[in-house]
Coordinates of N, CA and C and ligand atoms in Angstrom, one line a residue:
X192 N 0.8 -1.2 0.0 CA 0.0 0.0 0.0 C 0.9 1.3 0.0
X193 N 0.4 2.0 -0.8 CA 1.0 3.4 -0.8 C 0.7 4.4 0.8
X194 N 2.2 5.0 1.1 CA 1.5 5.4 2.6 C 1.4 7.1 2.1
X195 N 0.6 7.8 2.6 CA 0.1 9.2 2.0 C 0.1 9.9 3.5
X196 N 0.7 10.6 3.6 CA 0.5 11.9 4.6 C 0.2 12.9 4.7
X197 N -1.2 13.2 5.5 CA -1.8 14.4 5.3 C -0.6 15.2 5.7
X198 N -1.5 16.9 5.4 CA -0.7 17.9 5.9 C -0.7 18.2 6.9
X199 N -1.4 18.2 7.6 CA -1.5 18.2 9.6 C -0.7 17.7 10.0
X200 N 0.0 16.4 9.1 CA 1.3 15.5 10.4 C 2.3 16.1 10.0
X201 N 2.6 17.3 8.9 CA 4.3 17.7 8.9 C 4.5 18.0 9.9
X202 N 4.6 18.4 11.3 CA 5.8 19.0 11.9 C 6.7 18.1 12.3
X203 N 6.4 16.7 12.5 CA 7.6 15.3 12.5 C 8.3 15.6 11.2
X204 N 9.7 15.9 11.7 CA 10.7 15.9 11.0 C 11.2 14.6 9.8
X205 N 10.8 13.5 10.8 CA 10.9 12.0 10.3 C 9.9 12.2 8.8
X206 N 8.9 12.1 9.1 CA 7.4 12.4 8.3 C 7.9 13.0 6.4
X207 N 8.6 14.1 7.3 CA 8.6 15.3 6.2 C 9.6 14.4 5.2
X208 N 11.0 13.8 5.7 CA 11.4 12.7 5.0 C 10.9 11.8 4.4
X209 N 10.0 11.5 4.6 CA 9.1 9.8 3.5 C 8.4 11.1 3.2
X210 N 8.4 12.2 2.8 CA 7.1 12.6 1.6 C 7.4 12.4 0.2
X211 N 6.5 11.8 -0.5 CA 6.9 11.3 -1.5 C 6.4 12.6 -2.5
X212 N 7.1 12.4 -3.8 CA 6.5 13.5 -5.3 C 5.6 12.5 -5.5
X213 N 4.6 13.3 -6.2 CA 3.7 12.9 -7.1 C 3.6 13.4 -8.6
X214 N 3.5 12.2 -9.5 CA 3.7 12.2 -10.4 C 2.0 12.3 -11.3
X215 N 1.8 13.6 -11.3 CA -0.2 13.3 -11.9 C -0.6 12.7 -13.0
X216 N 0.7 13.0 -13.9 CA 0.3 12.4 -15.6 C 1.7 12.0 -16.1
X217 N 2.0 10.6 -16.5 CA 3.1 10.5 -17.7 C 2.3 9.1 -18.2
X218 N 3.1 8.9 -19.3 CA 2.3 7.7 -20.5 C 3.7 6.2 -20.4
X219 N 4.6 7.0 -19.4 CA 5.7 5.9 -19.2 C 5.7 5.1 -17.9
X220 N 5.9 3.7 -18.4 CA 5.9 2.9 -17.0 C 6.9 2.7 -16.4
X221 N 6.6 3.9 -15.5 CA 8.6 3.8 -14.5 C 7.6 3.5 -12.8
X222 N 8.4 2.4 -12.0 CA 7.9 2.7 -10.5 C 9.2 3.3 -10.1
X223 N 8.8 4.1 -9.0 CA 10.1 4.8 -8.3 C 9.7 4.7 -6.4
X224 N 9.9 3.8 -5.8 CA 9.8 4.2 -4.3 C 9.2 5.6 -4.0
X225 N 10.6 6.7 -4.2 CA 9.8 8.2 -3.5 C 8.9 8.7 -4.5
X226 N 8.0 7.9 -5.6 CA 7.1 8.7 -6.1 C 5.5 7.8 -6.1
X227 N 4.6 8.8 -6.0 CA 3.3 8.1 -6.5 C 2.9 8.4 -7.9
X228 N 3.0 7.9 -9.4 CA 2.6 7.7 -10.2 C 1.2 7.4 -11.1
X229 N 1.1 8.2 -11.3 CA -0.8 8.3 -11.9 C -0.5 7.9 -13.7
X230 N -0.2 6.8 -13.8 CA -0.1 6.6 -15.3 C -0.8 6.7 -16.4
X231 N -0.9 7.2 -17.1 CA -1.8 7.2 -18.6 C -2.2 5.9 -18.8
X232 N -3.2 5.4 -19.4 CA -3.0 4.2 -19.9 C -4.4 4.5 -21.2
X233 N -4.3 4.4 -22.5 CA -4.8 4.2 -23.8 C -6.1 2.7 -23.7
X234 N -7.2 2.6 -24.4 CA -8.3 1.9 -24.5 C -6.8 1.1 -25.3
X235 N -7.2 -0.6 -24.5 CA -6.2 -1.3 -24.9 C -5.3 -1.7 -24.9
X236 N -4.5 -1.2 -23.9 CA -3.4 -1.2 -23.1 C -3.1 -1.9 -21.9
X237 N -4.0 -3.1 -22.0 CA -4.8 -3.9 -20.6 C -3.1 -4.3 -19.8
X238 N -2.1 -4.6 -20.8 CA -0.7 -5.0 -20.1 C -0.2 -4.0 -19.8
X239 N 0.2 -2.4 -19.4 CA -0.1 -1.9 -18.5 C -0.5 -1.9 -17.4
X240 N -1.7 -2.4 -17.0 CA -2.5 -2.1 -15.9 C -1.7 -3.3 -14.4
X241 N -0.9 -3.2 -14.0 CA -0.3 -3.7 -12.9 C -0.7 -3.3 -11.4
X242 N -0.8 -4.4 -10.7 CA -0.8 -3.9 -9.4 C 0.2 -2.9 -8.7
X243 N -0.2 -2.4 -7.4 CA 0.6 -1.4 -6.9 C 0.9 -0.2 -7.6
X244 N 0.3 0.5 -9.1 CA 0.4 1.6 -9.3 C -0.8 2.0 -9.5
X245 N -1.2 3.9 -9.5 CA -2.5 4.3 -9.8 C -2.5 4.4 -11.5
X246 N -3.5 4.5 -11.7 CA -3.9 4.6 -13.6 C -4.7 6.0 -13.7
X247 N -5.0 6.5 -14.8 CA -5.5 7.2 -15.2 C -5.9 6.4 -16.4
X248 N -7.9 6.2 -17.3 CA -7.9 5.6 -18.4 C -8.6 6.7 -18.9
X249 N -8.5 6.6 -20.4 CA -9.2 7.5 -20.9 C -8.9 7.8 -23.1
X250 N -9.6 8.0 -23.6 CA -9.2 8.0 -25.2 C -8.9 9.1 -25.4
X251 N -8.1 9.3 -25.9 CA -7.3 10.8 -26.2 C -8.0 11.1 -27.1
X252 N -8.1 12.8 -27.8 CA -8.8 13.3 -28.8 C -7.8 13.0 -30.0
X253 N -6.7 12.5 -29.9 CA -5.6 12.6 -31.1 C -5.8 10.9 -31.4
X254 N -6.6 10.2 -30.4 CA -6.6 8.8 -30.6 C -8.4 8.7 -31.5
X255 N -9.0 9.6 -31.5 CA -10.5 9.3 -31.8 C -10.3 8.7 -33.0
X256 N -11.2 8.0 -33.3 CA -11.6 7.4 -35.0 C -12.9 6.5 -35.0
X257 N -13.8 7.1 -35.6 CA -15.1 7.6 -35.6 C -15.7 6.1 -35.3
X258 N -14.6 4.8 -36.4 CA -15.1 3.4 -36.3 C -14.8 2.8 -35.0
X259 N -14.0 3.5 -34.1 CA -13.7 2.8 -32.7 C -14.1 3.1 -31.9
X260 N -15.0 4.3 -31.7 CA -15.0 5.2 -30.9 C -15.9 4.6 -29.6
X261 N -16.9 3.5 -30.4 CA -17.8 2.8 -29.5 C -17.0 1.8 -28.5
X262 N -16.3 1.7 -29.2 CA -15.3 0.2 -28.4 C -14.5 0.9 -27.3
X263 N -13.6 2.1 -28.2 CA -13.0 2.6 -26.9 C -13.7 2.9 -25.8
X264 N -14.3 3.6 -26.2 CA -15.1 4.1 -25.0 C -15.9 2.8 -23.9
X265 N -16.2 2.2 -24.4 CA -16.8 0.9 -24.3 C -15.7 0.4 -23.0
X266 N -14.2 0.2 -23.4 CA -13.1 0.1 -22.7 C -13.0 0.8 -21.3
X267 N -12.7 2.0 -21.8 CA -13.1 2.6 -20.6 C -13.8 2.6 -19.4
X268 N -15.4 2.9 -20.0 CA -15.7 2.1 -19.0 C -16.1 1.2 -18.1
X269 N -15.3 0.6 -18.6 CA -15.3 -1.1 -18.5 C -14.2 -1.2 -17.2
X270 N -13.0 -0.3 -17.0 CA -11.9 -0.1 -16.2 C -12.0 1.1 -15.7
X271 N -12.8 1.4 -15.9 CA -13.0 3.0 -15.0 C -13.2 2.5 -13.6
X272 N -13.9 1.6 -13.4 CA -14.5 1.0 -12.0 C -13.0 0.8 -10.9
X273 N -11.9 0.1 -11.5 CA -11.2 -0.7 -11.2 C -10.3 0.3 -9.8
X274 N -10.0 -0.2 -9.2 CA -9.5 0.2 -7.3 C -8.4 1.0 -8.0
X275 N -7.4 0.6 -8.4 CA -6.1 1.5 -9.2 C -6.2 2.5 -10.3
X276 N -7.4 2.6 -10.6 CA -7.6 3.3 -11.8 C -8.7 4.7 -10.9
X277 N -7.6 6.1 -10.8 CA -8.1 6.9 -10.2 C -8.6 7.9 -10.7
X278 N -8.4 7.9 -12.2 CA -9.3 9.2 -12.9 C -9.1 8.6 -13.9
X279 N -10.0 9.5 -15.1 CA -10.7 9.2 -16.5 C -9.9 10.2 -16.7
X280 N -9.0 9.8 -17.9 CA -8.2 10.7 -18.8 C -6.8 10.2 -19.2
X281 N -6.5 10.7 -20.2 CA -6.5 12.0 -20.8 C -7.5 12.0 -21.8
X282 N -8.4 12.6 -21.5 CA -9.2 13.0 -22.2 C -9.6 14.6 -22.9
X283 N -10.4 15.1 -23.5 CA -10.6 16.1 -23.8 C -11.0 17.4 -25.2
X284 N -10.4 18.4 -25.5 CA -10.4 18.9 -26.5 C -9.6 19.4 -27.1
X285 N -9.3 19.5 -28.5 CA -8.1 20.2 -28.5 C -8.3 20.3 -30.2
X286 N -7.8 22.0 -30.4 CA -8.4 22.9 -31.8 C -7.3 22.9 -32.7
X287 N -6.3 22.2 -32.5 CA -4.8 21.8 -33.4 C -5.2 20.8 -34.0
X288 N -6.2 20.2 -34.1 CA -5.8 18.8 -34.3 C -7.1 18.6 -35.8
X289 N -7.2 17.5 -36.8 CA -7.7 17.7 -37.5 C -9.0 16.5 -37.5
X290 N -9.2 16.0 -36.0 CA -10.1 15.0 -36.1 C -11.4 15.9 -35.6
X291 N -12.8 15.8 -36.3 CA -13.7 16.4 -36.5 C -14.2 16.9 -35.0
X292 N -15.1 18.3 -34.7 CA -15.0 18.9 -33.7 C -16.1 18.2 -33.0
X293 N -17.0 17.7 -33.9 CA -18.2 16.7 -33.3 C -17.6 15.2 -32.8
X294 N -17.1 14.8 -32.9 CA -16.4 13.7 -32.5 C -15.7 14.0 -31.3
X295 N -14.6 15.2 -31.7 CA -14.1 15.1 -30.2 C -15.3 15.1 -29.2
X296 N -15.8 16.1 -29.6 CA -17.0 16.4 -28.2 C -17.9 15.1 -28.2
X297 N -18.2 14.4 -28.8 CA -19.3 13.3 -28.3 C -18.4 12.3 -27.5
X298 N -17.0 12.4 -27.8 CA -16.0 11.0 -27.2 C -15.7 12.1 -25.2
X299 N -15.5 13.4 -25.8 CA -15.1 14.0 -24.2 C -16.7 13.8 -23.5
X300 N -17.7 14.2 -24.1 CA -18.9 14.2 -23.1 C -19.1 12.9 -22.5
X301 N -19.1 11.5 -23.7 CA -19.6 10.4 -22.7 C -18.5 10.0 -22.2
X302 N -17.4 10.4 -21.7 CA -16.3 10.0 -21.1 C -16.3 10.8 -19.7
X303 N -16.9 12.3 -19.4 CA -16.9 12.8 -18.7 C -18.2 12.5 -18.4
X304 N -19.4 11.9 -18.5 CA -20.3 10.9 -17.8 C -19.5 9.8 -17.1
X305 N -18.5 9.1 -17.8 CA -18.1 8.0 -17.2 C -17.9 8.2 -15.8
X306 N -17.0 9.7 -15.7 CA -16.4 9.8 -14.9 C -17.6 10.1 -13.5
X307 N -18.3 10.9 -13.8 CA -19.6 11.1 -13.1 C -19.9 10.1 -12.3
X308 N -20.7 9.1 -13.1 CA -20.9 7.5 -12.4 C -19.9 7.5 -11.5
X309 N -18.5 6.7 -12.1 CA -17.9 6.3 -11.1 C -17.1 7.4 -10.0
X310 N -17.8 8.5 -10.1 CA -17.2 9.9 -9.4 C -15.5 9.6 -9.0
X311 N -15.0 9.9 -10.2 CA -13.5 9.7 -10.0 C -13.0 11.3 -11.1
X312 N -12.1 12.0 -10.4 CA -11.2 13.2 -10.7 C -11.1 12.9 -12.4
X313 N -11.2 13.9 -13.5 CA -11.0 14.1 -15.0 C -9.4 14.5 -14.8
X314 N -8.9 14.0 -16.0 CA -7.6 14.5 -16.3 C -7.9 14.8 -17.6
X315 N -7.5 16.3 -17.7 CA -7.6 17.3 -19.1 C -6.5 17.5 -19.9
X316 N -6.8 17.1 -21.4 CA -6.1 17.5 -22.9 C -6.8 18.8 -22.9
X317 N -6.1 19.9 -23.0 CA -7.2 21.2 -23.3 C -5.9 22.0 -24.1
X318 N -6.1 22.0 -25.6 CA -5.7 23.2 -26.4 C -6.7 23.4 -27.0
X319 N -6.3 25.1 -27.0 CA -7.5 26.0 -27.1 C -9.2 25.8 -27.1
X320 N -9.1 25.2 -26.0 CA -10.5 24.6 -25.8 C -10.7 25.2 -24.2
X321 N -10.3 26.2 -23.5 CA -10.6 26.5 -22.0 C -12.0 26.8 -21.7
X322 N -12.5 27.6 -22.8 CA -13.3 28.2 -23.0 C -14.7 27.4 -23.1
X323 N -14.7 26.5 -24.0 CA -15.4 25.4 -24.7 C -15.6 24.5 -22.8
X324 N -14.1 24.4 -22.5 CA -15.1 23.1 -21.6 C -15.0 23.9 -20.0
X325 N -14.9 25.1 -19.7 CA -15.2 26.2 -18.8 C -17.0 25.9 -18.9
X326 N -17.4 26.6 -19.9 CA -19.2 26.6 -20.4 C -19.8 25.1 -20.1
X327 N -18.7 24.2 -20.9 CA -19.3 22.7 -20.4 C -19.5 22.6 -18.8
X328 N -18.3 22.5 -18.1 CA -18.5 22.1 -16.7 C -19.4 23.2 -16.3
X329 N -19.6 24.2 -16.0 CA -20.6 25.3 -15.8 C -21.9 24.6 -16.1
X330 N -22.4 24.4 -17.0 CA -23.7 24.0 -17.5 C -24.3 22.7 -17.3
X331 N -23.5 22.0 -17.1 CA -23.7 20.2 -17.0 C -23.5 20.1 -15.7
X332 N -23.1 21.3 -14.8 CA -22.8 20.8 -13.1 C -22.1 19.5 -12.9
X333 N -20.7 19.8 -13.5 CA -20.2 18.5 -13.3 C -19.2 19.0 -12.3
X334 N -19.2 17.2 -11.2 CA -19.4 17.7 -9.8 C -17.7 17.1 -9.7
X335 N -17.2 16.3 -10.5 CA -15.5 15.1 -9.6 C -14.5 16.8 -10.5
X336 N -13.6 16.7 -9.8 CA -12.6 18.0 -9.9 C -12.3 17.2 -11.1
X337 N -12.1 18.3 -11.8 CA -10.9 18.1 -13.2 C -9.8 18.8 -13.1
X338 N -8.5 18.0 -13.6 CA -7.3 18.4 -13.5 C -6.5 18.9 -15.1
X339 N -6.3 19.9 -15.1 CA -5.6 20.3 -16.6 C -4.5 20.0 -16.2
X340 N -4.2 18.9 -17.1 CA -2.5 19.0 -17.3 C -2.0 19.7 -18.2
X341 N -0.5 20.1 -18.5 CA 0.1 20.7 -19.2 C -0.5 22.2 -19.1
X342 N -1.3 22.4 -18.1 CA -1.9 24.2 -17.9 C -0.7 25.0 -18.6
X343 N -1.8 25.8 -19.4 CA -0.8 27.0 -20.0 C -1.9 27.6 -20.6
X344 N -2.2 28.6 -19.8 CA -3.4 29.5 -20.1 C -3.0 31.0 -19.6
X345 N -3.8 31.7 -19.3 CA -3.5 33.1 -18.7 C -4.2 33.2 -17.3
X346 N -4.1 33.7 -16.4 CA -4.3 34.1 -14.8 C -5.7 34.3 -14.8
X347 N -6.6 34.2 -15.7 CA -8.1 34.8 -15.6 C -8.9 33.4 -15.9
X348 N -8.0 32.6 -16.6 CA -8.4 31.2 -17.2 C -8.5 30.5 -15.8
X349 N -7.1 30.7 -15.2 CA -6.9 29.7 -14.2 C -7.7 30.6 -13.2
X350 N -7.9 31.3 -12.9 CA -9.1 31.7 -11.5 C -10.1 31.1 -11.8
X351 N -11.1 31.1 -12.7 CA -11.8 30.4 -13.1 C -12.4 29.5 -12.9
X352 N -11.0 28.5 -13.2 CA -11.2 27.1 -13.3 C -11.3 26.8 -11.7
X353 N -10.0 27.7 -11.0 CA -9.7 27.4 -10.0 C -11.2 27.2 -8.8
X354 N -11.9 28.4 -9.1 CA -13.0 28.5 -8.7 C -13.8 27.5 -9.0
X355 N -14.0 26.7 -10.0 CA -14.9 25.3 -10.6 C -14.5 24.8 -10.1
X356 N -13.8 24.1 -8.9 CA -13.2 22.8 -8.1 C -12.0 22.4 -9.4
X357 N -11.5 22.7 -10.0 CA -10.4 22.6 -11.1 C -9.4 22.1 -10.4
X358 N -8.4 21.4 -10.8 CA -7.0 21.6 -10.3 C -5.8 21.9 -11.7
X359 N -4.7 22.5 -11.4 CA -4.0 23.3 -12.8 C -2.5 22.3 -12.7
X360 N -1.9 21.7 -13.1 CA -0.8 20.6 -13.1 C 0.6 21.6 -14.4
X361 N 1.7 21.3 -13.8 CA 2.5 21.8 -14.4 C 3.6 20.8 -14.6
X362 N 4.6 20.8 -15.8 CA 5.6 20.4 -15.6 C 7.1 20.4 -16.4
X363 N 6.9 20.4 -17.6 CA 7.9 20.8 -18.3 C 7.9 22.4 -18.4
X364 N 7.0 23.1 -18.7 CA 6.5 24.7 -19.2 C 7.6 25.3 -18.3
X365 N 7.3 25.1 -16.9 CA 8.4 25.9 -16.3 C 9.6 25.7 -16.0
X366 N 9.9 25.2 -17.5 CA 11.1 25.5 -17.9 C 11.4 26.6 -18.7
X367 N 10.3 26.9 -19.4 CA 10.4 28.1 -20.6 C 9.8 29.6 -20.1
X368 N 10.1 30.2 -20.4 CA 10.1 31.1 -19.2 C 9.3 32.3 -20.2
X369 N 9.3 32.0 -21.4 CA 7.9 32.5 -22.3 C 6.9 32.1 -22.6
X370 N 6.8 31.0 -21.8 CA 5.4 30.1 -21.8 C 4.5 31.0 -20.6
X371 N 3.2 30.6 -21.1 CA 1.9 31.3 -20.3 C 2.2 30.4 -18.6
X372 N 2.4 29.4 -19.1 CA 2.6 28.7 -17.8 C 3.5 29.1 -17.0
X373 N 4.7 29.5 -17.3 CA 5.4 30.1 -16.2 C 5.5 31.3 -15.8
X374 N 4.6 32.4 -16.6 CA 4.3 33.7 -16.5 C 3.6 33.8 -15.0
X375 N 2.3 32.4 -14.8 CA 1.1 32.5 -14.1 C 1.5 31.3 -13.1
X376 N 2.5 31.3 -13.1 CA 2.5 29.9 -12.0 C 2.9 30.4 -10.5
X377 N 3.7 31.9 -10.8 CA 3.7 31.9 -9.1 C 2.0 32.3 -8.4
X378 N 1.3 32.4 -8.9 CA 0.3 33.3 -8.5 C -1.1 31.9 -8.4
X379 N -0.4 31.0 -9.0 CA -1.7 29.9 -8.7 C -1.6 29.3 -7.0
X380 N -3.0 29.0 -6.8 CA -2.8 29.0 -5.2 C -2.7 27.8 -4.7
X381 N -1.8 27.4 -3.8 CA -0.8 25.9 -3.3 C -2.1 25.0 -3.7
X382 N -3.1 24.9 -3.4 CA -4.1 23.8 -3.1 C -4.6 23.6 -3.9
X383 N -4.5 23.8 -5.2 CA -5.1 23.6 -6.4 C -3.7 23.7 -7.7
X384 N -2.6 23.1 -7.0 CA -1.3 22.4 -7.6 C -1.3 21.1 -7.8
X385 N -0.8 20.6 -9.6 CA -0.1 19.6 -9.6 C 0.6 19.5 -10.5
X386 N 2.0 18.4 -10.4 CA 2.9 18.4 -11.2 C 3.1 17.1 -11.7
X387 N 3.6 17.4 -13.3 CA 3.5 16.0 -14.0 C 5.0 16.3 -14.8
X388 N 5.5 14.6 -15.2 CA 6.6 15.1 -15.9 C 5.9 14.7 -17.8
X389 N 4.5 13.8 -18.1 CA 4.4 13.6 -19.2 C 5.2 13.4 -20.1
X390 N 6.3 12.5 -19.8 CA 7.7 12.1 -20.9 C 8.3 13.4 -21.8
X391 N 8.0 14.7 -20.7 CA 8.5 16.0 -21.7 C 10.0 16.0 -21.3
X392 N 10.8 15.0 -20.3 CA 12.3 15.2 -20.7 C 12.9 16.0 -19.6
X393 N 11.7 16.2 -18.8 CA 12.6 16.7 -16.8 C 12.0 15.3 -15.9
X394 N 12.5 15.2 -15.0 CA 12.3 14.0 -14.4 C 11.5 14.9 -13.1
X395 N 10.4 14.1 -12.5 CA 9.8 15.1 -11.7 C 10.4 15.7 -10.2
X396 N 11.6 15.1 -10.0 CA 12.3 15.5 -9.1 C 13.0 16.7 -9.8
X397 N 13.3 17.5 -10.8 CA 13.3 18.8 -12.0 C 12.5 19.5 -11.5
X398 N 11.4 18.7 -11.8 CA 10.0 19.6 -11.8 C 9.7 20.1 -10.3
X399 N 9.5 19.9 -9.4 CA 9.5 19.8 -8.2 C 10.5 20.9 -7.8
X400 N 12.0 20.5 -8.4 CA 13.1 21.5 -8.1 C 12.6 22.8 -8.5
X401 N 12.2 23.2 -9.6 CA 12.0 24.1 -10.4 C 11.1 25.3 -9.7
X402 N 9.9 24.5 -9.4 CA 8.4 24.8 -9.0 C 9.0 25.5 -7.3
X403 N 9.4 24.5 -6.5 CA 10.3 25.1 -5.3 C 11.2 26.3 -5.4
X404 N 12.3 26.4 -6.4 CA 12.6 27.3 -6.5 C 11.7 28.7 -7.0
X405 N 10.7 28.6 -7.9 CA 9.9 29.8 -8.4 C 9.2 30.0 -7.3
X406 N 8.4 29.3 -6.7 CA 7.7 30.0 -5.2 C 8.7 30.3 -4.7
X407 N 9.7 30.1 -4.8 CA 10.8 30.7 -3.1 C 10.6 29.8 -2.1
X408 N 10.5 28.3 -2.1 CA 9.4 27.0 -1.1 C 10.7 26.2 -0.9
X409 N 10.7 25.2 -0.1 CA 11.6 24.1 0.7 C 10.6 22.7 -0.9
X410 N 11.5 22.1 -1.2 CA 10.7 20.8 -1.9 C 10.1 20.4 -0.8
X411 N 10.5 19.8 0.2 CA 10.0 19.0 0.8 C 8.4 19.7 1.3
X412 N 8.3 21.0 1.7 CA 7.1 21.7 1.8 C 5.9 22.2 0.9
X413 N 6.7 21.9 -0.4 CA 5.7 21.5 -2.0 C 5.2 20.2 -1.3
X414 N 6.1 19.3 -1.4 CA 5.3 18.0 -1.4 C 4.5 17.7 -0.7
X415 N 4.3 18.4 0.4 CA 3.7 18.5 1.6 C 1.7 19.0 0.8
X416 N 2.1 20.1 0.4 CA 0.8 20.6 -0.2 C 0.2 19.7 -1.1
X417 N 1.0 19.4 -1.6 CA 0.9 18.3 -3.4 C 0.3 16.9 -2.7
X418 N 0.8 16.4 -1.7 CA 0.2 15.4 -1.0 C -1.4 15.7 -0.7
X419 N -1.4 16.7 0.2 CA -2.8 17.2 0.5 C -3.5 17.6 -0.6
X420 N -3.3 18.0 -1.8 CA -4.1 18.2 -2.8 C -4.7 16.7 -3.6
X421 N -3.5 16.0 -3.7 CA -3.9 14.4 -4.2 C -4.8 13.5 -3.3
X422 N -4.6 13.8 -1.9 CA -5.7 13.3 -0.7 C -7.4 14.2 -1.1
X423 N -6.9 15.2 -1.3 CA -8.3 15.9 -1.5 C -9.2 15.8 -2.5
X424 N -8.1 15.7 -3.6 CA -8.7 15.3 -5.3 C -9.1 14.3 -5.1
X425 N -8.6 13.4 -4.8 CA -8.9 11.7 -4.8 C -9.7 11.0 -4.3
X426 N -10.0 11.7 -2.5 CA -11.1 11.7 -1.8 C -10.1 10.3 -1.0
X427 N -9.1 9.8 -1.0 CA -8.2 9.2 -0.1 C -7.8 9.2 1.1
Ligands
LIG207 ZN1 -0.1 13.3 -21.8

């Protein structure tokens, strides 16, 4: 069993040592002791699914095709139920991409019912779509927190969301220091943090480093928050 520490027990010095990173989103199967890993895993990827790590399932918008779309999804929620599998995603929207806009949206909506039913946390694909699934959650009262990965929006985006039960995840971006994400990242507020490394090429102990340094924070006092945020999101 993974051991998780709220944030009430930091002042044990001991404690603050076993706090583990969390890892919200990557598509690569690495276990690491000091980390909790939320894996991606694709409709179909059943060898993947291993004991002792968390999952994330979900059909990407770059994976849609119109003749599978029943199956995948079908997949899904078929393993959405499962004890290790703690959110539906990556799922979502995204206006780069050349697979039809009606498609994406009928694959994100009944996938974000999935997640309803089995009230488990959304993990978000969102380019240029904030907007689009802002009005969605608003209107559909959809109640399990969704998490944007790869957030890179502007400070009016992220209050917003933040206000929707949202949570905003960062990880490579602040590295680039012209990215929207690192413009708006000191200003997002601790409890609605998370960090992913998504095979972008920092290891999340980087990421972590980074994020520590830009607040001006102790790592070990990120992880502290980041813990309590994954207990909260998760309902753990
Ligand atoms: Zn990803």
């Amino acid at each position: 069993m993974l051991r998780i520490f709220p944030v009430d027990k930091l002042e044990s010095g001991l404690e603050i040592m076993e706090l583990k990173f969390i890892d919200i989103h990557t598509h690569s199967h690495y276990l690491r002791q000091d980390v909790i890993v939320v894996q991606n895993v694709f409709p179909g990827q059943d060898d993947q699914l291993v004991n002792g790590k968390y999952f994330s399932v979900g059909l990407h918008p770059w994976n849609i095709e119109k003749h599978t779309m029943d199956d995948d999804i079908e997949w899904v929620n078929a393993h959405a139920e499962a004890r290790n599998v703690v959110a539906v995603g990556e799922i979502g929207l995204d206006k780069s991409i050349d697979c039809p806009w009606e498609d994406q949206k009928e694959a994100f909506e009944r996938q974000l019912s999935i997640a309803e039913t089995v009230n488990k946390p959304v993990i978000l694909h969102c380019v240029r779509t904030y907007s689009e699934m802002l009005a969605y959650r608003k209107s559909k009262g959809q109640k399990t927190p969704w998490i944007f990965h790869w957030f890179n929006a502007d400070i009016r985006t992220a209050d917003e969301l933040i206000r929707k039960n949202c949570y905003l995840s960062f990880g490579h971006m602040l590295f680039k220091e012209s990215s929207r994400a690192f413009k708006v990242f000191r200003s997002i507020p601790l409890d609605h943090l998370f960090f992913e490394t998504d095979d972008a090429g920092y290891s999340i102990d980087e990421v972590y480093k980074q994020a520590a340094y830009l607040r001006k924070m102790d790592v070990n006092e990120l992880k502290g928050y980041i813990i309590a945020n994954f207990n909260k999101c998760f309902g753990l």
